[in-house]
Amino acid sequence: MDSRDSQELVSYPLPQSSSSYMYKSHPSGSVAMVGGLLPPKMNCARAFNLFCLYGNIEKIKFMKSIQGTALIEMGDEYAVERAITHLNNLKVFGTRLNVCVSKQRSVVPSQVFELEDGTTSYKDFSMSKNNRFTSAGQASKNIIQPPSCVLHFYNVPLSVNEETFQKLCEENEVPVFIKCKVFEAKPTARTISGLIEWASKKEAVEALIILNHHQIGRHTS
């Protein structure tokens, strides 16, 4: 990728900031039950990559009794409500997500087992530096919006270009994007940011699930 202008990226709905997000009724729990997270494509880290866009993630546990279903404990009830609003019925990896409020008040690390990809069925993310709503100031900078075919990338090393992203997609079995654009960086910048567009919303979401927080060199994108 380079700093030259590419063709104009598609437009998508104007986002709302998390601080101004309003609800008609009070949500009822901070734990979401999510179906449709079918292995081996989905695991705790990949579920985090998607749901962290709508609030802090405390813990994630895949249920042994119901394949492809996980309990996700989020930072508060409103985070669960945002996740339901934007992710319920979203199609990823050939199946639709079913996101609803769980009757569980918290996620307990019981009946931990190994998922098909060899990772653990339970993970605590409460101390993760990738949580985006850890303070009022940080939360106010977040953008809450529905999934689209365009992803924003940032904190990427200056040495990365379009070919780097293409190779990253190929190595991780992610559909190749159709357009990308790098924002002009300040002379003192140590990283770059920009937009990448896929042919469909489904492809973009799958790319986000797999590549969000992927470490490139010493930076996490």
Tab-separated table of C-alpha atoms in Angstrom:
chain	number	residue	atom	x	y	z
A	1	MET	CA	0.000	0.000	0.000
A	2	ASP	CA	1.199	3.543	-0.627
A	3	SER	CA	-0.034	7.077	-0.092
A	4	ARG	CA	-1.349	7.536	-3.628
A	5	ASP	CA	-5.078	8.116	-3.936
A	6	SER	CA	-7.013	5.005	-4.944
A	7	GLN	CA	-10.504	4.973	-6.389
A	8	GLU	CA	-13.079	6.490	-4.092
A	9	LEU	CA	-14.175	4.050	-1.396
A	10	VAL	CA	-17.840	3.309	-0.950
A	11	SER	CA	-19.735	5.434	1.537
A	12	TYR	CA	-21.338	3.984	4.645
A	13	PRO	CA	-23.682	5.304	7.352
A	14	LEU	CA	-22.481	8.194	9.465
A	15	PRO	CA	-21.429	6.646	12.809
A	16	GLN	CA	-22.450	7.694	16.280
A	17	SER	CA	-20.030	8.167	19.136
A	18	SER	CA	-20.433	5.754	22.027
A	19	SER	CA	-20.983	8.623	24.445
A	20	SER	CA	-24.152	9.678	22.653
A	21	TYR	CA	-25.603	6.226	22.157
A	22	MET	CA	-29.194	6.165	23.418
A	23	TYR	CA	-31.585	3.386	24.330
A	24	LYS	CA	-35.355	3.210	24.534
A	25	SER	CA	-35.292	0.757	27.434
A	26	HIS	CA	-32.842	-0.389	30.066
A	27	PRO	CA	-30.909	-3.524	29.039
A	28	SER	CA	-31.090	-6.479	31.384
A	29	GLY	CA	-27.650	-8.088	31.664
A	30	SER	CA	-23.930	-7.784	30.931
A	31	VAL	CA	-23.524	-11.333	29.579
A	32	ALA	CA	-24.411	-12.148	25.983
A	33	MET	CA	-25.169	-15.623	24.694
A	34	VAL	CA	-23.897	-15.956	21.134
A	35	GLY	CA	-24.747	-18.799	18.782
A	36	GLY	CA	-23.286	-19.394	15.344
A	37	LEU	CA	-19.612	-19.250	16.390
A	38	LEU	CA	-18.861	-22.503	14.654
A	39	PRO	CA	-15.431	-24.117	14.947
A	40	PRO	CA	-12.766	-24.221	13.728
A	41	LYS	CA	-13.117	-20.677	12.374
A	42	MET	CA	-14.175	-19.174	15.717
A	43	ASN	CA	-12.412	-19.166	19.084
A	44	CYS	CA	-12.162	-16.841	22.089
A	45	ALA	CA	-9.646	-14.467	20.501
A	46	ARG	CA	-11.646	-14.127	17.298
A	47	ALA	CA	-14.901	-13.561	19.158
A	48	PHE	CA	-13.085	-10.842	21.108
A	49	ASN	CA	-11.909	-9.213	17.856
A	50	LEU	CA	-15.522	-8.685	16.806
A	51	PHE	CA	-17.347	-7.961	20.049
A	52	CYS	CA	-14.711	-5.580	21.466
A	53	LEU	CA	-15.947	-2.968	18.971
A	54	TYR	CA	-19.093	-2.522	21.062
A	55	GLY	CA	-17.738	-2.550	24.613
A	56	ASN	CA	-15.089	-3.965	26.926
A	57	ILE	CA	-14.812	-7.752	27.045
A	58	GLU	CA	-14.320	-9.338	30.456
A	59	LYS	CA	-14.493	-13.088	29.749
A	60	ILE	CA	-15.460	-15.440	26.943
A	61	LYS	CA	-16.430	-19.086	27.395
A	62	PHE	CA	-17.527	-21.537	24.725
A	63	MET	CA	-20.181	-23.930	25.960
A	64	LYS	CA	-19.371	-27.621	25.822
A	65	SER	CA	-23.029	-28.649	25.744
A	66	ILE	CA	-23.971	-26.461	22.742
A	67	GLN	CA	-21.471	-26.459	19.881
A	68	GLY	CA	-20.685	-23.054	18.449
A	69	THR	CA	-22.270	-21.161	21.340
A	70	ALA	CA	-20.366	-18.904	23.724
A	71	LEU	CA	-21.077	-16.724	26.730
A	72	ILE	CA	-19.440	-13.300	26.439
A	73	GLU	CA	-19.276	-11.169	29.576
A	74	MET	CA	-18.994	-7.516	28.594
A	75	GLY	CA	-18.155	-4.407	30.585
A	76	ASP	CA	-21.762	-3.361	31.155
A	77	GLU	CA	-25.328	-3.938	30.045
A	78	TYR	CA	-25.180	-1.258	27.366
A	79	ALA	CA	-22.271	-2.994	25.646
A	80	VAL	CA	-24.408	-6.125	25.328
A	81	GLU	CA	-27.260	-4.051	23.942
A	82	ARG	CA	-24.959	-2.505	21.329
A	83	ALA	CA	-23.667	-5.943	20.342
A	84	ILE	CA	-27.203	-7.268	19.941
A	85	THR	CA	-28.234	-4.242	17.875
A	86	HIS	CA	-25.339	-4.518	15.423
A	87	LEU	CA	-24.334	-8.194	15.381
A	88	ASN	CA	-27.491	-10.262	15.821
A	89	ASN	CA	-28.326	-12.133	12.600
A	90	LEU	CA	-24.988	-11.143	11.018
A	91	LYS	CA	-23.737	-13.834	8.630
A	92	VAL	CA	-20.109	-14.914	9.069
A	93	PHE	CA	-18.313	-18.040	7.859
A	94	GLY	CA	-21.505	-19.442	6.407
A	95	THR	CA	-23.737	-19.122	9.456
A	96	ARG	CA	-25.751	-16.370	11.152
A	97	LEU	CA	-24.950	-15.107	14.632
A	98	ASN	CA	-27.685	-15.278	17.234
A	99	VAL	CA	-26.913	-12.707	19.934
A	100	CYS	CA	-29.140	-12.303	22.982
A	101	VAL	CA	-28.939	-11.442	26.671
A	102	SER	CA	-27.965	-14.432	28.799
A	103	LYS	CA	-29.623	-15.344	32.083
A	104	GLN	CA	-26.129	-15.773	33.543
A	105	ARG	CA	-24.941	-12.822	35.602
A	106	SER	CA	-21.255	-13.574	34.971
A	107	VAL	CA	-19.016	-16.033	33.136
A	108	VAL	CA	-17.429	-18.701	35.336
A	109	PRO	CA	-14.454	-20.733	34.027
A	110	SER	CA	-16.044	-24.158	34.513
A	111	GLN	CA	-15.889	-27.142	32.130
A	112	VAL	CA	-12.932	-25.716	30.228
A	113	PHE	CA	-11.986	-27.808	27.191
A	114	GLU	CA	-9.939	-27.597	23.999
A	115	LEU	CA	-11.540	-26.187	20.882
A	116	GLU	CA	-11.001	-27.738	17.449
A	117	ASP	CA	-8.177	-25.323	16.637
A	118	GLY	CA	-6.310	-26.323	19.801
A	119	THR	CA	-7.083	-23.159	21.792
A	120	THR	CA	-8.865	-23.088	25.139
A	121	SER	CA	-12.640	-22.701	25.399
A	122	TYR	CA	-12.291	-19.992	28.087
A	123	LYS	CA	-10.265	-16.792	28.230
A	124	ASP	CA	-10.166	-13.805	30.570
A	125	PHE	CA	-9.787	-10.506	28.690
A	126	SER	CA	-10.375	-8.177	31.649
A	127	MET	CA	-6.776	-6.941	31.581
A	128	SER	CA	-6.405	-6.864	27.805
A	129	LYS	CA	-4.845	-3.681	26.426
A	130	ASN	CA	-7.068	-4.126	23.381
A	131	ASN	CA	-10.226	-3.257	25.315
A	132	ARG	CA	-11.362	0.134	23.993
A	133	PHE	CA	-13.711	1.428	26.697
A	134	THR	CA	-11.462	1.400	29.774
A	135	SER	CA	-12.021	5.074	30.626
A	136	ALA	CA	-14.631	7.731	29.872
A	137	GLY	CA	-12.138	9.607	27.713
A	138	GLN	CA	-11.208	6.531	25.697
A	139	ALA	CA	-14.853	5.472	25.315
A	140	SER	CA	-15.835	8.898	23.986
A	141	LYS	CA	-13.364	8.490	21.099
A	142	ASN	CA	-14.853	5.197	19.955
A	143	ILE	CA	-17.162	4.982	16.980
A	144	ILE	CA	-20.230	2.783	17.211
A	145	GLN	CA	-21.554	1.727	13.842
A	146	PRO	CA	-22.978	-1.342	12.088
A	147	PRO	CA	-20.660	-3.647	10.148
A	148	SER	CA	-19.829	-2.515	6.617
A	149	CYS	CA	-17.584	-3.545	3.727
A	150	VAL	CA	-14.982	-0.914	4.706
A	151	LEU	CA	-12.533	-1.370	7.599
A	152	HIS	CA	-10.349	1.280	9.222
A	153	PHE	CA	-6.807	0.207	10.071
A	154	TYR	CA	-4.349	2.062	12.295
A	155	ASN	CA	-1.171	1.610	14.342
A	156	VAL	CA	0.464	-0.075	11.334
A	157	PRO	CA	4.243	0.247	10.750
A	158	LEU	CA	5.395	2.734	8.122
A	159	SER	CA	7.055	-0.074	6.159
A	160	VAL	CA	3.745	-1.826	5.438
A	161	ASN	CA	2.302	-1.435	1.937
A	162	GLU	CA	-0.560	-2.815	-0.121
A	163	GLU	CA	1.384	-5.947	-1.006
A	164	THR	CA	1.946	-6.609	2.707
A	165	PHE	CA	-1.798	-6.547	3.319
A	166	GLN	CA	-2.451	-8.790	0.322
A	167	LYS	CA	0.073	-11.335	1.583
A	168	LEU	CA	-1.426	-11.145	5.074
A	169	CYS	CA	-4.857	-11.951	3.651
A	170	GLU	CA	-3.519	-14.882	1.631
A	171	GLU	CA	-1.599	-16.359	4.571
A	172	ASN	CA	-4.670	-16.216	6.819
A	173	GLU	CA	-7.195	-17.381	4.197
A	174	VAL	CA	-8.945	-14.015	4.183
A	175	PRO	CA	-10.665	-12.820	0.969
A	176	VAL	CA	-8.478	-10.294	-0.826
A	177	PHE	CA	-9.714	-6.707	-0.611
A	178	ILE	CA	-10.656	-4.655	-3.678
A	179	LYS	CA	-9.474	-1.171	-2.657
A	180	CYS	CA	-7.252	0.424	-0.058
A	181	LYS	CA	-6.196	3.937	0.842
A	182	VAL	CA	-3.566	5.219	3.263
A	183	PHE	CA	-4.209	8.473	5.078
A	184	GLU	CA	-1.468	11.061	4.746
A	185	ALA	CA	0.737	10.844	7.826
A	186	LYS	CA	2.575	13.640	9.620
A	187	PRO	CA	6.352	13.779	9.051
A	188	THR	CA	6.916	12.705	12.656
A	189	ALA	CA	4.436	9.791	12.508
A	190	ARG	CA	5.716	6.344	13.447
A	191	THR	CA	2.689	4.449	12.139
A	192	ILE	CA	0.120	4.721	9.348
A	193	SER	CA	-3.653	4.371	9.128
A	194	GLY	CA	-6.208	4.118	6.367
A	195	LEU	CA	-9.193	2.283	4.896
A	196	ILE	CA	-9.544	-1.094	3.210
A	197	GLU	CA	-12.640	-2.119	1.265
A	198	TRP	CA	-13.857	-5.652	0.542
A	199	ALA	CA	-16.403	-6.737	-2.044
A	200	SER	CA	-19.034	-7.431	0.622
A	201	LYS	CA	-19.840	-6.774	4.261
A	202	LYS	CA	-19.489	-10.488	4.990
A	203	GLU	CA	-15.919	-10.577	3.663
A	204	ALA	CA	-14.941	-7.453	5.595
A	205	VAL	CA	-16.344	-8.813	8.874
A	206	GLU	CA	-14.536	-12.116	8.400
A	207	ALA	CA	-11.308	-10.224	7.724
A	208	LEU	CA	-11.825	-8.205	10.905
A	209	ILE	CA	-12.497	-11.335	12.965
A	210	ILE	CA	-9.264	-12.941	11.770
A	211	LEU	CA	-6.904	-9.964	11.443
A	212	ASN	CA	-8.013	-7.447	14.084
A	213	HIS	CA	-5.150	-6.968	16.604
A	214	HIS	CA	-2.800	-8.933	14.346
A	215	GLN	CA	0.776	-8.071	15.273
A	216	ILE	CA	2.895	-6.710	12.427
A	217	GLY	CA	6.429	-6.260	13.653
A	218	ARG	CA	6.163	-4.561	17.037
A	219	HIS	CA	2.803	-2.973	16.309
A	220	THR	CA	-0.708	-4.397	16.747
A	221	SER	CA	-3.130	-3.352	14.001
